[in-house]
XYZ file of C-alpha atoms in Angstrom:
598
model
C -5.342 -27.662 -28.104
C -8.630 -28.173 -25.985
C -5.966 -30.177 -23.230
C -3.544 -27.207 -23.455
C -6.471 -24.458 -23.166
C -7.951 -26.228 -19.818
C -4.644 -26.643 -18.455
C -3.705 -23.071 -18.598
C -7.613 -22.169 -17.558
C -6.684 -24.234 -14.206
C -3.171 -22.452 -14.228
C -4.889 -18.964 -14.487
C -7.206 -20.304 -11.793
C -4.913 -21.096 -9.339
C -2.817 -17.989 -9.999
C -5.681 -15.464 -9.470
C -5.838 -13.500 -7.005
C -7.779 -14.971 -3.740
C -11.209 -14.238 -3.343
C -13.199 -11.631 -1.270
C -12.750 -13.552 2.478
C -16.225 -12.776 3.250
C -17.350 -9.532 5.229
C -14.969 -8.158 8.015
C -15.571 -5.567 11.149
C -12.460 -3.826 9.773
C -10.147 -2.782 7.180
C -6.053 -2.017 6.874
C -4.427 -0.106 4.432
C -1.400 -2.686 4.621
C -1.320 -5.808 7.403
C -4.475 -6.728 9.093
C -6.519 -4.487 11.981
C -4.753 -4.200 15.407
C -7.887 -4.663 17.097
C -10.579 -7.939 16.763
C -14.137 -7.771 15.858
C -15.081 -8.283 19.528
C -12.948 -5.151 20.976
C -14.818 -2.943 23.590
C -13.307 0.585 22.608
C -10.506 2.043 21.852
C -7.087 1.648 23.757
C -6.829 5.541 23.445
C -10.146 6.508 25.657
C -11.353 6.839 29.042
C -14.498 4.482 28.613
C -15.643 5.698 31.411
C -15.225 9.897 31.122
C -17.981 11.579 32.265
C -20.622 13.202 30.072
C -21.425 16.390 30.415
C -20.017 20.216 30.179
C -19.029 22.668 27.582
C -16.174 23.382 25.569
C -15.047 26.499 24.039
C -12.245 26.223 20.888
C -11.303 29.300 19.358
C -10.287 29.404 15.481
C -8.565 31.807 13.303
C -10.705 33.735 11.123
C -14.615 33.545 9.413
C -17.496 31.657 8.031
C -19.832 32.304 6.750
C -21.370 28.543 5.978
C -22.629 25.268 7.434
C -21.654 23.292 3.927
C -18.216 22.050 5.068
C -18.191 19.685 1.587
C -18.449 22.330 -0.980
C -16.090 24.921 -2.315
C -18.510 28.401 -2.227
C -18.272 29.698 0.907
C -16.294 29.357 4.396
C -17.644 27.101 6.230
C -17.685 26.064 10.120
C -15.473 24.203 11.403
C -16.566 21.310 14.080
C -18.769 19.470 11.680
C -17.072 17.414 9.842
C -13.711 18.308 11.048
C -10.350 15.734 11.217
C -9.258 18.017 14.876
C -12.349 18.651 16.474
C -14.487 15.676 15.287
C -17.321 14.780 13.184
C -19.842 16.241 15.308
C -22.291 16.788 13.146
C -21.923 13.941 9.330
C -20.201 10.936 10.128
C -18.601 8.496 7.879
C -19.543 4.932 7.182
C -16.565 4.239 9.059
C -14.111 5.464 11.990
C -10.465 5.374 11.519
C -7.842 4.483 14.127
C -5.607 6.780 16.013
C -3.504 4.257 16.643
C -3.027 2.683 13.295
C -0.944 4.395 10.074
C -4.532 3.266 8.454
C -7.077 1.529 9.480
C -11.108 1.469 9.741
C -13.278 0.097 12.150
C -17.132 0.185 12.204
C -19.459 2.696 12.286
C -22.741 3.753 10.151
C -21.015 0.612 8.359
C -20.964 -2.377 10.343
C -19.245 -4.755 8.069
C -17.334 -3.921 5.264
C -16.042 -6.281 2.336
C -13.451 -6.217 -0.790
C -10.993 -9.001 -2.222
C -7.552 -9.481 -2.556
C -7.275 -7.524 -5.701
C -9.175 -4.854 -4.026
C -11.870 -4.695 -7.573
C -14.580 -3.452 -5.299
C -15.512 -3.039 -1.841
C -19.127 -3.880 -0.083
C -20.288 -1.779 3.020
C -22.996 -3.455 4.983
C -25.007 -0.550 7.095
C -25.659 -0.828 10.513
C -29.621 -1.748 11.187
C -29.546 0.869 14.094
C -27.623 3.776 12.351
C -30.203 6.724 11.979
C -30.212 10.104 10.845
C -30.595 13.121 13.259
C -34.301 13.035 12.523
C -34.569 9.484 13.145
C -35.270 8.572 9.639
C -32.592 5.117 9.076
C -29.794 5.321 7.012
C -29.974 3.151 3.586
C -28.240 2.426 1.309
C -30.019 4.312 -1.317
C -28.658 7.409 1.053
C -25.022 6.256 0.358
C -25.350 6.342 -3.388
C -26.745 9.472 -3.703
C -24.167 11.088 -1.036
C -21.293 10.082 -3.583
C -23.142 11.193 -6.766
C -24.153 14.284 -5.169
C -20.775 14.887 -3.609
C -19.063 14.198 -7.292
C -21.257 16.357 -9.168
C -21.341 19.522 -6.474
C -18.644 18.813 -3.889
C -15.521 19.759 -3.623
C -12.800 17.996 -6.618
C -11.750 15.582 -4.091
C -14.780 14.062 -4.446
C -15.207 13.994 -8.114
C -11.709 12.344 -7.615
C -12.671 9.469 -5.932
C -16.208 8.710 -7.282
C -15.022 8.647 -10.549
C -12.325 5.891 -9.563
C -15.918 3.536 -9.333
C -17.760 1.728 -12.553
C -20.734 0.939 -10.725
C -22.758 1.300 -7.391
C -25.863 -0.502 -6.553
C -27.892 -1.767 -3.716
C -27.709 -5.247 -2.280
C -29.565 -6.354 -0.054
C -31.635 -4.420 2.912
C -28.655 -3.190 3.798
C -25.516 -3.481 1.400
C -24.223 -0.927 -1.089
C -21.404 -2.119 -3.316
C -19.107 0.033 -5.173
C -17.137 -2.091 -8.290
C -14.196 -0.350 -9.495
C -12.491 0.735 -12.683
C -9.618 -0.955 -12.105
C -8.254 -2.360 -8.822
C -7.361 -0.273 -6.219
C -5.748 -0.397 -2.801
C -6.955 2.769 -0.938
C -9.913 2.860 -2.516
C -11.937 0.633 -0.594
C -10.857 3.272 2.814
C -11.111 6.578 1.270
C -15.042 5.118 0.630
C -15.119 4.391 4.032
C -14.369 8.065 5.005
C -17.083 9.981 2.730
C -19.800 10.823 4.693
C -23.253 10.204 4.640
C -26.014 12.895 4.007
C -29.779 11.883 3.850
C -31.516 11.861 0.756
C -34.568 12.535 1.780
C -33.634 15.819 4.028
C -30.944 17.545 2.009
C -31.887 20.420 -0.635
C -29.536 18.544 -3.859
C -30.228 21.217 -6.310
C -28.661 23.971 -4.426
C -26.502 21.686 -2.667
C -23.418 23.622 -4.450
C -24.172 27.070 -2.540
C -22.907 28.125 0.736
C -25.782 28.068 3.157
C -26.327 28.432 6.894
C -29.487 26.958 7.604
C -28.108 23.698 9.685
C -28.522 20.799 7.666
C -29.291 17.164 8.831
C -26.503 14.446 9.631
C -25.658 11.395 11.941
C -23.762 12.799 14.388
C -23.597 13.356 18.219
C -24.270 16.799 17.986
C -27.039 19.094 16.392
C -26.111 22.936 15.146
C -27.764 24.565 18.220
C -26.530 28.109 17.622
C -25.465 30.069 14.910
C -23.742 33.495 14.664
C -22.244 34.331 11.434
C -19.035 34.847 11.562
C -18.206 34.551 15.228
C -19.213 31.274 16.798
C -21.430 28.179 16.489
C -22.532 26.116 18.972
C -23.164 22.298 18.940
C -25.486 20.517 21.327
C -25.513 16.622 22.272
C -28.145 14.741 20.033
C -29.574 12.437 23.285
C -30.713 10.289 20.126
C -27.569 9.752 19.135
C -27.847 6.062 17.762
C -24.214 5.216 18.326
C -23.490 6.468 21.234
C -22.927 2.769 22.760
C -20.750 1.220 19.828
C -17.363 0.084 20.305
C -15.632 2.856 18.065
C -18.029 5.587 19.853
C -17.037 4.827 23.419
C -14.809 7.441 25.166
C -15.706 10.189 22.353
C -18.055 12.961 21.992
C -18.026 13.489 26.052
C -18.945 17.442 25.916
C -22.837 18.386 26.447
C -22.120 21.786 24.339
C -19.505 22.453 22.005
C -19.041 26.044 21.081
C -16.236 27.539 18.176
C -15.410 30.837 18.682
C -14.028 32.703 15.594
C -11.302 35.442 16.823
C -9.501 37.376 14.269
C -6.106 37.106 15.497
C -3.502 33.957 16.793
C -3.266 36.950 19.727
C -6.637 38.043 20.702
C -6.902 33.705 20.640
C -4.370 33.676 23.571
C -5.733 36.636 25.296
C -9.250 34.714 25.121
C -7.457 31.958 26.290
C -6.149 33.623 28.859
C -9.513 35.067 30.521
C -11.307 31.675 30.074
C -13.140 32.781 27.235
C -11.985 29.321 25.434
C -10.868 25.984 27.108
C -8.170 25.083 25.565
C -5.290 26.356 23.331
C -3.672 25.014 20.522
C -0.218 26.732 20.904
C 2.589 26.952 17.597
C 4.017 30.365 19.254
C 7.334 28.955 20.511
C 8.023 32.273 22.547
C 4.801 32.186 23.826
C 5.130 28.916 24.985
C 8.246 29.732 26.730
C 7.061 33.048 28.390
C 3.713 34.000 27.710
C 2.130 30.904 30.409
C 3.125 33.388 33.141
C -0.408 34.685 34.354
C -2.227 33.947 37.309
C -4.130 31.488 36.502
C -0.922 29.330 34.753
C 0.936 29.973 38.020
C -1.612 28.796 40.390
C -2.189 25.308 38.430
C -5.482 26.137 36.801
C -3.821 26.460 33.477
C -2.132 23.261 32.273
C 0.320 22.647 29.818
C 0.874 19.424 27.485
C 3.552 18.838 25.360
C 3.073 15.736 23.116
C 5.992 14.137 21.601
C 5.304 13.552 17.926
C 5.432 9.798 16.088
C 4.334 11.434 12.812
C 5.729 12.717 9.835
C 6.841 16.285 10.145
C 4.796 17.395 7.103
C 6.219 20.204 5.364
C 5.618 23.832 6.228
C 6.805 26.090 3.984
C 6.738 29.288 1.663
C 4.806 27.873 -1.442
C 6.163 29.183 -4.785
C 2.910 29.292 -7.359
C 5.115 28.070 -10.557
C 2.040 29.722 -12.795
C 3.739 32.746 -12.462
C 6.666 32.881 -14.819
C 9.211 33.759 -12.285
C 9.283 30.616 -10.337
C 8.959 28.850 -13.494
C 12.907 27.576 -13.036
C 13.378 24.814 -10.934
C 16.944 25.888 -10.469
C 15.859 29.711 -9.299
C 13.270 27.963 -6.494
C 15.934 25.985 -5.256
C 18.506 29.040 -4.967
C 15.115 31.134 -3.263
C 14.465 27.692 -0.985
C 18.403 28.225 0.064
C 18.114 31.505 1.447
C 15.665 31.206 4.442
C 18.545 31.445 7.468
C 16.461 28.986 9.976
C 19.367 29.067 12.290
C 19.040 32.794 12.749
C 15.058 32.415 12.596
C 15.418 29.435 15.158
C 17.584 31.191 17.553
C 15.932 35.143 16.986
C 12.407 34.066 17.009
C 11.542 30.832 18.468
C 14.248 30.828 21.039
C 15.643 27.627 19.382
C 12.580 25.301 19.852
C 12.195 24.177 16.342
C 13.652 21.838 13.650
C 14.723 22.280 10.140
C 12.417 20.672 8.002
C 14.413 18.265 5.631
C 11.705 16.389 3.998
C 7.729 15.717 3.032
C 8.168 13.114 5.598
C 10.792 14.102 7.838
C 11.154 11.816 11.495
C 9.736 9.012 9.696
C 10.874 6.029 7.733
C 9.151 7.510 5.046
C 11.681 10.034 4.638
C 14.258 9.969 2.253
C 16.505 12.607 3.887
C 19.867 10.895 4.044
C 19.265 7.545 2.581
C 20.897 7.007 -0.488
C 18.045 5.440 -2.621
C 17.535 1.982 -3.207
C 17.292 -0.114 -6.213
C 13.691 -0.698 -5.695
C 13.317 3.089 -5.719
C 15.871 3.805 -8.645
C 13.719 1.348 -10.600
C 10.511 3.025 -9.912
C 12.414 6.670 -10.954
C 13.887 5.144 -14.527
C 11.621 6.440 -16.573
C 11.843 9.868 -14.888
C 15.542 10.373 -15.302
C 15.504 14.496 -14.858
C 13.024 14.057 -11.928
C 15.184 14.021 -8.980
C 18.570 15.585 -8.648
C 22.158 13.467 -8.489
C 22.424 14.815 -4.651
C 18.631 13.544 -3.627
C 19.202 10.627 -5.514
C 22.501 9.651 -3.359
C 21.045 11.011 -0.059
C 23.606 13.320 0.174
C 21.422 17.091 0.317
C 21.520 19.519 2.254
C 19.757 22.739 2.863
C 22.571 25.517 3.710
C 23.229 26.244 7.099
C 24.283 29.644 8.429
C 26.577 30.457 11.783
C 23.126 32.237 12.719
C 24.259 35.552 13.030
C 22.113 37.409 10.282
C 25.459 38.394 8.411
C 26.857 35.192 7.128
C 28.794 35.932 4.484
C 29.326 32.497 3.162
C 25.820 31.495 3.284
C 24.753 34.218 1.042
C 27.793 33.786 -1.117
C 26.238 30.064 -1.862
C 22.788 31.887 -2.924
C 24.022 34.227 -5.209
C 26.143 31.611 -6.611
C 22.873 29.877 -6.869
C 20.753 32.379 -8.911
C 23.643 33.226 -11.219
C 24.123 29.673 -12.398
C 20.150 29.898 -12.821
C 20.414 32.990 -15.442
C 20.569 36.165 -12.578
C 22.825 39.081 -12.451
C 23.354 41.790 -10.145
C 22.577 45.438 -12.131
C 23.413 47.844 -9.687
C 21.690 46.754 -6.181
C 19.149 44.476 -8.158
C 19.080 41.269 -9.443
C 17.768 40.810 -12.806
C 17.140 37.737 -15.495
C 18.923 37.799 -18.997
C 16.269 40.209 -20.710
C 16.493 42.440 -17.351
C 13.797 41.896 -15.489
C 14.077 42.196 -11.637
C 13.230 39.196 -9.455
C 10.477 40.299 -7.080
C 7.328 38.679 -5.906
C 4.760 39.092 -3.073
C 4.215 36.868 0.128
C 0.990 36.900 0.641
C -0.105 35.845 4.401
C -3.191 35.305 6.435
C -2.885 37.695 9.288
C -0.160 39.276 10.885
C 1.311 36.186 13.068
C 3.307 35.198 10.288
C 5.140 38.538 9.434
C 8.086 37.694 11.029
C 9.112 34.845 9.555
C 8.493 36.208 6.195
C 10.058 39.207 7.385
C 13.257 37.160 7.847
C 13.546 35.805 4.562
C 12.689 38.851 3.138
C 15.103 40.906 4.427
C 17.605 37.753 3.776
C 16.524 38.107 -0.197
C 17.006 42.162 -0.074
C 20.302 41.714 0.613
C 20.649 39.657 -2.489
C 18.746 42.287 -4.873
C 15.563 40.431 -4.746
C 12.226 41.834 -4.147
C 9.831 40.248 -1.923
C 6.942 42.511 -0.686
C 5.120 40.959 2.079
C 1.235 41.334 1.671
C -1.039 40.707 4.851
C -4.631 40.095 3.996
C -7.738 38.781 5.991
C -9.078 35.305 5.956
C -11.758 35.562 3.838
C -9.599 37.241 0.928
C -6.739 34.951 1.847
C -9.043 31.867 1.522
C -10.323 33.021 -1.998
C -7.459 34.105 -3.644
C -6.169 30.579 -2.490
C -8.854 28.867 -4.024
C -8.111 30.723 -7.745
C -4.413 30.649 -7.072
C -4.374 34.319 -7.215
C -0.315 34.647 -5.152
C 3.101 34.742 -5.888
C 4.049 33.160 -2.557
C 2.213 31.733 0.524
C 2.620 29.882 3.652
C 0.927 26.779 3.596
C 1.692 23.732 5.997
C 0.964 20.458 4.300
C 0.275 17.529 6.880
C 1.590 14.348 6.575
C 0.593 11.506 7.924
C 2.271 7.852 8.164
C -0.036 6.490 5.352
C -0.078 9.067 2.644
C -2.573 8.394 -0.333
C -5.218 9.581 -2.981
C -4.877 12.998 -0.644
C -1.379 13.461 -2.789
C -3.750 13.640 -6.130
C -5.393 16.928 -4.590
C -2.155 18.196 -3.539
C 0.343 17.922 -6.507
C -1.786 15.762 -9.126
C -1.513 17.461 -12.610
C -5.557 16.878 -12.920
C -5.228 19.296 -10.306
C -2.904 22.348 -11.504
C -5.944 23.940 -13.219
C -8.944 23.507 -11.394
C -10.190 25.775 -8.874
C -10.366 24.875 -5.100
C -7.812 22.191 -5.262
C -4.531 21.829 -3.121
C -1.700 22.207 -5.570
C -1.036 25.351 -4.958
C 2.255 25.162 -6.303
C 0.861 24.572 -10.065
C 2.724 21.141 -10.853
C 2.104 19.261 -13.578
C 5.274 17.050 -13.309
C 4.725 13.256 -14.664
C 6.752 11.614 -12.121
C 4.926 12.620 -9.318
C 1.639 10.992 -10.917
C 3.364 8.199 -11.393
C 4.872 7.799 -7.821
C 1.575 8.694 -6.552
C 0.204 5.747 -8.703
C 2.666 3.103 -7.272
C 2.712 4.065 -3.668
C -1.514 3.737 -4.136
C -0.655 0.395 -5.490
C 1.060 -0.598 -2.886
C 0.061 -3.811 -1.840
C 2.857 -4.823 0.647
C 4.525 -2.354 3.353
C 8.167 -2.565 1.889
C 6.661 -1.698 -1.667
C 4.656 1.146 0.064
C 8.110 2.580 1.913
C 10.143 2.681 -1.720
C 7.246 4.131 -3.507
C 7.303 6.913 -0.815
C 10.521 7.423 -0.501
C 10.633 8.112 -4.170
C 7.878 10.353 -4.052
C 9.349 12.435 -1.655
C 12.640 12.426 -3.766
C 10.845 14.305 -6.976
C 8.626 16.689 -4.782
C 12.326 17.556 -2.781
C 13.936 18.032 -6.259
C 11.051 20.673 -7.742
C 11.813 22.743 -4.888
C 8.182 23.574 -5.068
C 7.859 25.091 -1.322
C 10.526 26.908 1.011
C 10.780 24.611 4.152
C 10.512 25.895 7.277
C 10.771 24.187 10.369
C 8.566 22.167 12.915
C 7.856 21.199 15.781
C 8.950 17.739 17.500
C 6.479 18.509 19.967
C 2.309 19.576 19.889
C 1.630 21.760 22.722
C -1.684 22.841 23.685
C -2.677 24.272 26.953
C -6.010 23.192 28.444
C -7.920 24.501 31.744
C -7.940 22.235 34.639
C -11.482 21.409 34.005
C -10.419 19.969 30.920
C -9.367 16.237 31.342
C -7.888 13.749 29.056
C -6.987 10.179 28.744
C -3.485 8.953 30.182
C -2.850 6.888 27.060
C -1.683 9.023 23.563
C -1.934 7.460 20.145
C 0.082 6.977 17.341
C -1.661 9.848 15.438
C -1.398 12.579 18.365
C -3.904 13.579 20.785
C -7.646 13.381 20.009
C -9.828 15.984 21.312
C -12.888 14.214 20.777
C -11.898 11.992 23.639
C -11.326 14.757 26.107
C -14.039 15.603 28.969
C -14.933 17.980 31.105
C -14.392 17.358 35.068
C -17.261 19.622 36.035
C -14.956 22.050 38.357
């Protein structure tokens, strides 16, 4: 017995997983880093763009905050911001544009995990300091995730709660051990920021604020005007201004954001030179509307960016809390009756695409691909989760001729909602007990009236009512925080590595907590467990099926109405405005742009 006990010991020995290979400058998802540990910058930057200058964005909207981690309040954005950078809190470390997922160093200089991915072990950077030159310790990581768990918003809570144990080692190490082993983990710890301990008011953390507060970034809160703009300044302490992942970035002297109520007073600001650059989703506009002076005479430019992401999906969200979207089969009739073609040719003057998937133009997708026996394996235990014609990669949304009055396509709607329990009664369609099907659309601002307009008027002709409900951004933003809506448009990014993200979005933990992303109110088993395996992940294939699958029981709750998007990014700078030649994987960066000092 003792031979046969310390043979399988050395058995189990040799068939454990390897062990941590020591500390590393970076960290992929899947593979290994793109870049080595001696790399000079970025392949994405201008190392050599001048400092200096002032750039105006403009946003949609309010604030009336400088907390951008909690859910009171709206706060600024520019602070800790994916699109217009981390001016203000940085992370321990910097993710790639140019990798689905990968770190690289930055208030962490090393980081560490094993095989198994049990734990992960951040080693700070001696020279990383806080705005007020106070260093940054571990002891300031700890208590960044504990407060951050305990008064930030859910995602937080989501992810600290994934760890056993934190601790101190070292001068300079923090180590997180986790509950059980995890693959993103050790990267989604590499993205929470880091807030000092000493400087940051923890007992009223949890309440909206606009006194600035202190962080690690490039840029110090300068300016402050409730509601209208803030302005960031260069820190000329900045303590990593010289590091590899740094170079190229944060070229801009001033950075100002400009709140404007409207996506058209934006343009018109635009327009006069009020702002610097423009972030442009009006297809019409971007047709016609360039055809001012200043756009004629070359001081106006205009980039269009081919996209090498997914498309995301864009859509009319259907809040199944309310009872009427409580049938999967009645938001799958409702998802069939947006005409895109006549949208598409009526208002965007053809410039968009149908979206057909959560991942759509990727390999992600699994829009026409008949699914695999990998996948069908994952789905067993699921067998009501995704529909015969998702399952085969055979569906379609319906097409129209894109005249407004197709016949046909509204014959396959009603057909729809009658095999889902609806009959006409006179000029309205009603359930079995006779109650009408109506809901509101409610919408953030007028720039999206038309296209809710469309399917609207589509859904009158059926007997439905949907009442279209504009509102402002501040009562938009709370009512979407307490899911207080029938209907809204929401656009839900996706990116070539999706992860813990998904959790926020569509996680059941998440149907009835406040301030979370599922908006939709699902609490559907399958996607928990997809979510689980593509997090488990450990090799690229397995991450592709577990995707794929995902996507195939998010397509079959018909949870949103998709829309369309765009195959291009355009945005519209002024001449001063320069950028590198080079665009990464992830789209433009606007914390690499500079100004030329015309």
């Amino acid at each position: 017995m003792r031979l046969l006990a310390a043979a399988f010991a050395v058995f189990s020995a040799l068939a454990s997983p390897a062990l941590a290979a020591g500390p590393s400058h970076a960290l992929a998802m899947h593979g290994e880093p793109a870049l080595p540990a001696d790399f000079q910058h970025f392949p994405y930057v201008n190392p050599d763009a001048p400092k200096g200058g002032r750039v105006d964005y403009a946003w949609q909207g309010s604030f009336d905050s400088v907390n951008p981690f909690i859910v009171q309040g709206d706060a600024a954005r520019g602070l800790a911001d994916l699109e217009l950078g981390n001016n203000v809190f940085e992370t321990l470390m910097h993710r790639s544009a140019d990798e689905p997922f990968t770190l690289y160093p930055l208030i962490a200089k090393t980081v560490e995990t094993d095989d198994q991915r049990t734990f992960v072990e951040f080693t700070l950077d001696e020279r990383a300091r806080f705005s007020d030159g106070e260093p940054i310790k571990p002891e300031d990581v700890i208590f960044t995730i504990e407060l951050l768990r305990d008064k930030g918003f859910p995602r937080y809570a989501t992810t600290a709660n994934k760890v056993a144990s934190m601790k101190k080692v070292g001068e300079r190490g923090v180590r997180f051990e986790f509950a059980e082993p995890d693959r993103e983990l050790p990267l989604i710890l590499g993205l929470m920021p880091v807030l000092p301990k000493h400087a940051t008011d923890a007992e009223n953390f949890d309440r909206s604020t606009l006194k600035p507060m202190v962080g690690s970034g490039p840029y110090l809160i300068a300016n402050i005007r409730p509601g209208e703009s803030i302005t960031l300044k260069r820190n000329p302490d900045y303590w990593a201004k010289d590091i590899p992942t740094k170079v190229g970035h944060d070229n801009y002297d001033e950075i100002r954001i400009n709140y404007i109520r409207d996506d058209n007073t934006i343009f018109e600001a635009f327009k006069k030179g009020s702002t610097s650059i423009n972030i442009e989703t009006d297809t019409g506009r971007w047709t016609t509307g360039y055809d001012f002076p200043a756009a004629r005479q070359g001081r106006v430019i205009k980039d269009e960016f081919p996209k090498r992401t997914p498309s995301g999906m864009y859509g009319f969200v259907m809040n199944t809390r309310r009872p009427v979207f409580g049938n999967r089969d009645v938001r799958h009739a409702l998802s069939g009756l947006f005409d895109f073609e006549w949208a598409n040719r009526n208002l965007f003057n053809g410039a968009y695409a149908r979206i057909r998937s959560f991942y759509d133009g990727s390999e992600l997708s699994s829009f026409e691909r008949h699914a695999s026996q990998e996948e069908k394996a994952l789905l067993a235990d699921f067998p009501d989760a995704v529909l015969p014609e998702i399952m085969e990669g055979t569906w379609q949304l319906p097409v129209s001729d894109g005249s407004g009055r197709d016949r046909n396509f509204l014959r396959k709607g009603m057909d729809a909602l009658k095999a889902a329990g609806y009959r006409l009664e006179g000029s309205r369609l009603v359930d079995a007990e006779g109650k009408p099907l109506s809901f509101e659309i409610m919408l953030n601002g007028p720039s999206a009236v038309p296209v809710a307009t469309a399917w609207s008027r589509t859904l009158e002709r059926l007997g439905i009512t949907a009442q279209i409900r504009v509102v402002d951004a501040a009562q938009y933003l709370q009512r979407q925080r307490v899911y207080d809506f029938d209907v809204m448009l929401f656009n839900y990014t996706s990116s070539l590595s999706p992860g813990v993200e998904q959790v926020f979005r569509w996680g059941s933990a998440n149907r009835d907590r406040d301030g979370t992303y599922n908006f939709a109110g699902v609490a559907e088993p399958a996607i928990d467990a997809m979510i689980d395996r593509l997090l488990s992940a450990r090799t690229k294939e397995e991450f592709v099926t577990a995707v794929r699958a995902y996507d195939r029981v998010l397509l079959s709750g018909a949870y949103v109405v998709p829309l369309y998007h765009q195959p291009v990014r355009w945005i519209a700078r002024w001449e001063q405005i320069q950028r590198p030649e080079v665009t990464p994987l992830l789209g433009p960066q606007l914390t690499t742009w500079w100004h030329a000092g015309k």
